[in-house]
mmCIF file of C-alpha atoms in Angstrom:
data_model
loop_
_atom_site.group_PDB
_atom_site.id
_atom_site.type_symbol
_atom_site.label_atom_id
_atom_site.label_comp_id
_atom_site.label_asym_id
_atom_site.label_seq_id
_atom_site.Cartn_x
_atom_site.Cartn_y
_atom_site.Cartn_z
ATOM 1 C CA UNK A 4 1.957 35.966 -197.473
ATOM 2 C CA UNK A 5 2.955 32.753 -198.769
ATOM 3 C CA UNK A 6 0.228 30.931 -200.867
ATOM 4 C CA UNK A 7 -1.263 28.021 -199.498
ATOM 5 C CA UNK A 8 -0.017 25.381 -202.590
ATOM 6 C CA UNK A 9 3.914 26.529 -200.894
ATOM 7 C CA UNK A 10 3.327 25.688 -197.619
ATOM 8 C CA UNK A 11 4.340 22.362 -195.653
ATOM 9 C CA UNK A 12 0.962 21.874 -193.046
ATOM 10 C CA UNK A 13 1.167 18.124 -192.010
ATOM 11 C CA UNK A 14 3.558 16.987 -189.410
ATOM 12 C CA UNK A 15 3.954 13.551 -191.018
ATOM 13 C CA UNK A 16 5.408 15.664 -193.704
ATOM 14 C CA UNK A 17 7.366 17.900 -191.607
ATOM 15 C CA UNK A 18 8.859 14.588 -190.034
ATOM 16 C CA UNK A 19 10.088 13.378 -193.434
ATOM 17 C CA UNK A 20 12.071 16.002 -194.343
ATOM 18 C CA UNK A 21 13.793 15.770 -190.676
ATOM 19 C CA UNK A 22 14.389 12.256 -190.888
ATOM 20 C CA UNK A 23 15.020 11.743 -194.309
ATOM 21 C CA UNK A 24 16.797 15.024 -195.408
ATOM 22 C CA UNK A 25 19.700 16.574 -195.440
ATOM 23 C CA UNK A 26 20.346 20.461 -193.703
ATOM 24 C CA UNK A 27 22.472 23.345 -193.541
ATOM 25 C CA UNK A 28 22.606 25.471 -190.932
ATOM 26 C CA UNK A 29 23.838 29.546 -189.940
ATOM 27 C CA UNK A 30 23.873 31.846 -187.494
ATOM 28 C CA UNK A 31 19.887 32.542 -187.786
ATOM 29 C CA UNK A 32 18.293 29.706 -189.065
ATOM 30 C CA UNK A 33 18.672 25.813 -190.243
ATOM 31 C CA UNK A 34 17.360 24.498 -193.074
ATOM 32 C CA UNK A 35 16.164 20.970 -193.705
ATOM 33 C CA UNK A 36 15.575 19.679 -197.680
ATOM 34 C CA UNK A 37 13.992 16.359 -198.828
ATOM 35 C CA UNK A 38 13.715 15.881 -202.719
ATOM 36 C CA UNK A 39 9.915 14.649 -203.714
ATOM 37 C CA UNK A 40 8.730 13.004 -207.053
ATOM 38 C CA UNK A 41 5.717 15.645 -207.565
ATOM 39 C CA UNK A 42 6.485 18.669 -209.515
ATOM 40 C CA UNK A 43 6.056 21.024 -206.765
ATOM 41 C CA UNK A 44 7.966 22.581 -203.971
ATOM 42 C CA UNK A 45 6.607 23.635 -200.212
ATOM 43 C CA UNK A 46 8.363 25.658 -197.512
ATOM 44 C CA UNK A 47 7.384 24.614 -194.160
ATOM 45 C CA UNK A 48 8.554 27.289 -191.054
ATOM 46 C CA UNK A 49 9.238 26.116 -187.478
ATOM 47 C CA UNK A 50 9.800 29.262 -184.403
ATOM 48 C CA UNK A 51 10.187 27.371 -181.183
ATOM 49 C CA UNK A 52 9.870 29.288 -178.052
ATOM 50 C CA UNK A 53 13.150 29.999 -176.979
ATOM 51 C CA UNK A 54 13.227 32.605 -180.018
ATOM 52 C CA UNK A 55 11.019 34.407 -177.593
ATOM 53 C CA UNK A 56 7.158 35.163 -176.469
ATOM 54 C CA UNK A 57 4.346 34.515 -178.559
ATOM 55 C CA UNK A 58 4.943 37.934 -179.908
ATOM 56 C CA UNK A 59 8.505 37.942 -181.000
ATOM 57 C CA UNK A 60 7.632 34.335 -182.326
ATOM 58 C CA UNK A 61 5.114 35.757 -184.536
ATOM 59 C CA UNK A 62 6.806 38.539 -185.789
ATOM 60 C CA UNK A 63 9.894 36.019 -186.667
ATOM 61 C CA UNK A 64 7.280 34.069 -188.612
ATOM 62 C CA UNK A 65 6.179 36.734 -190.439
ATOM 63 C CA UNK A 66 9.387 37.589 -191.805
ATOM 64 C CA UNK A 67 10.263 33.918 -192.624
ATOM 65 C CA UNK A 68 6.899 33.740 -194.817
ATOM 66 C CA UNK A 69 7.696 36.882 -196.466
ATOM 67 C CA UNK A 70 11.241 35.884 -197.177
ATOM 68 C CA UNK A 71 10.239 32.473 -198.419
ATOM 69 C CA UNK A 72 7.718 34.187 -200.839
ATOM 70 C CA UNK A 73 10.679 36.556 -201.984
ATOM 71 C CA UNK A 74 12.992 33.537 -202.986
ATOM 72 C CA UNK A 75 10.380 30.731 -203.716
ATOM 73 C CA UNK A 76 10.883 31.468 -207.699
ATOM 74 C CA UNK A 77 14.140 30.663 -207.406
ATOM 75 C CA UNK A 78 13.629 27.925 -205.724
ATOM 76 C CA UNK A 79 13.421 24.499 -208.291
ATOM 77 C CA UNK A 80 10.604 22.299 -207.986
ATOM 78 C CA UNK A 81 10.873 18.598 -206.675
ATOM 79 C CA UNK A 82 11.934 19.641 -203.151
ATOM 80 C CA UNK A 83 10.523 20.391 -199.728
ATOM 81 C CA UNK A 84 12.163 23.141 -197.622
ATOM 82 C CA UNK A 85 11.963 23.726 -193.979
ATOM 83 C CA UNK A 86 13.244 26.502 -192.657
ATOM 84 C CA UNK A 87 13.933 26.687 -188.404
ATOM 85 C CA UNK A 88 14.293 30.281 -186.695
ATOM 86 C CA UNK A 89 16.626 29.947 -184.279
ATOM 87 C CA UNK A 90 17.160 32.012 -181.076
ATOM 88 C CA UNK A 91 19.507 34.618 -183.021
ATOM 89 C CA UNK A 92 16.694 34.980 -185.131
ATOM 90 C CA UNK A 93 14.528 37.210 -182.949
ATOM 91 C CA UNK A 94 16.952 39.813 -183.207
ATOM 92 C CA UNK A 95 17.045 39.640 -186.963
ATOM 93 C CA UNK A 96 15.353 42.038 -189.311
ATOM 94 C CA UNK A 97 13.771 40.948 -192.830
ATOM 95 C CA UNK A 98 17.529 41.843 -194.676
ATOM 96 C CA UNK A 99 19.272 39.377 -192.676
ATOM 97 C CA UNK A 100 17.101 37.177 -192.393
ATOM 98 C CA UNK A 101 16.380 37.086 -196.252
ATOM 99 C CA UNK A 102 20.266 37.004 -196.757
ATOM 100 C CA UNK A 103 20.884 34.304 -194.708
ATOM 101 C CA UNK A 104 18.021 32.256 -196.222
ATOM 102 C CA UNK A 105 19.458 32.469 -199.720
ATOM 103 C CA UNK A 106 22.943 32.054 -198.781
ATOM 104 C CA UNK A 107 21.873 28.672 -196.856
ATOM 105 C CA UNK A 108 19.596 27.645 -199.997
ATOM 106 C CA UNK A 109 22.886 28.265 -202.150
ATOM 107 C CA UNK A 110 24.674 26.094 -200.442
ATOM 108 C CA UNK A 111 22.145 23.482 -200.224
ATOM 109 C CA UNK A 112 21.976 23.632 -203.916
ATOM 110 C CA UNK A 113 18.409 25.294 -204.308
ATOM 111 C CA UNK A 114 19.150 27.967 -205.932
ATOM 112 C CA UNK A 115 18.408 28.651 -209.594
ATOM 113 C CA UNK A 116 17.973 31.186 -212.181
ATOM 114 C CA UNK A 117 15.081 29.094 -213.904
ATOM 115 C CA UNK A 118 12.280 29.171 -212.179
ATOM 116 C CA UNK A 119 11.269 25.784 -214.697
ATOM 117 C CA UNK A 120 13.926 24.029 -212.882
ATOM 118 C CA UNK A 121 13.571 20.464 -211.151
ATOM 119 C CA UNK A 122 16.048 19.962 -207.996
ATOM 120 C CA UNK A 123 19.280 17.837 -208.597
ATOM 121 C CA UNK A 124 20.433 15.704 -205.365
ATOM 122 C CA UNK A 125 23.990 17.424 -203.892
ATOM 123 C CA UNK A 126 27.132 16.080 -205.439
ATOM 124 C CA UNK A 127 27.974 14.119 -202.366
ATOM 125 C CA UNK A 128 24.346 12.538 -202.757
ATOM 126 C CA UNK A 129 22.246 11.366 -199.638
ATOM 127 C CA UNK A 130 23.976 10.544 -196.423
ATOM 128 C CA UNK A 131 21.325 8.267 -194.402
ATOM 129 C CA UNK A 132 21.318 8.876 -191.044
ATOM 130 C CA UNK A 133 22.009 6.476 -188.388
ATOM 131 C CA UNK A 134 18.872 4.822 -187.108
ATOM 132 C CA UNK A 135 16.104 6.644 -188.924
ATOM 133 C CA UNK A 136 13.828 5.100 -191.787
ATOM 134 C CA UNK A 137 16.549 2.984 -193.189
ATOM 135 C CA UNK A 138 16.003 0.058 -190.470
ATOM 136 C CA UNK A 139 12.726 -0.280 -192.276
ATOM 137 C CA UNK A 140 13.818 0.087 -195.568
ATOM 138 C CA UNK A 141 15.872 -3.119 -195.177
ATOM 139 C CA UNK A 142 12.910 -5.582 -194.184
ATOM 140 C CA UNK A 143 13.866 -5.135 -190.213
ATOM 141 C CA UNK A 144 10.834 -4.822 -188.176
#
């Protein structure tokens, strides 16, 4: 299971990282990433119901918490991850699903060797979205 100090609860916080961060995306999953000033790093896991009944939806999330606790360590601090199952992700099992989830934190530049790491923005830095939270950033009401 994935320890409560890793895990993304609040849905203020969950809206952040969708408005304000950057994602990657694959056949089973997306992931969304927001860099954060505290020295800590939380995985927060969405499984909508078009992955399935309340059954397959659980089991889904039950992998995605157990393949988040696999790769947290090598996962820097600084960041907040979430992860979203989507539908191809019911038919997953643990392998892929673990695969996929490292190859998409690769890319998104979260992967590291040192687990004393802190996360470094993407070489093509932060694209703001159109719309979003930079209207109020510039003084607009």
């Amino acid at each position: 299971m994935l320890p409560r100090e890793l895990r993304l609860r609040e849905s203020r916080c969950f809206q952040s990282v969708y408005r304000r961060g950057r994602s990657w995306s694959d056949l089973h999953l997306v992931v969304h990433t927001l860099p954060r000033p505290e020295p800590e790093k939380r995985f927060g896991l969405v499984v909508g119901k078009k992955v399935g009944g309340a059954v397959q939806r659980n089991r889904v999330r039950r992998l995605l918490r157990e393949a988040c606790r696999a790769l947290a360590p090598h996962v820097p601090v600084g960041v907040d991850v979430v992860v979203v199952a989507r539908v191809a992700a019911g038919a997953a099992s643990l392998a892929e699903l673990t695969a996929t989830m490292q190859s998409l934190f690769q890319q998104a530049g979260l992967w590291t060797e040192d687990p004393a790491a802190r996360y470094q923005m993407p070489a093509g830095g932060w694209k703001p979205r159109p719309g979003g939270a930079q209207k109020n950033l510039q003084g607009s009401p």
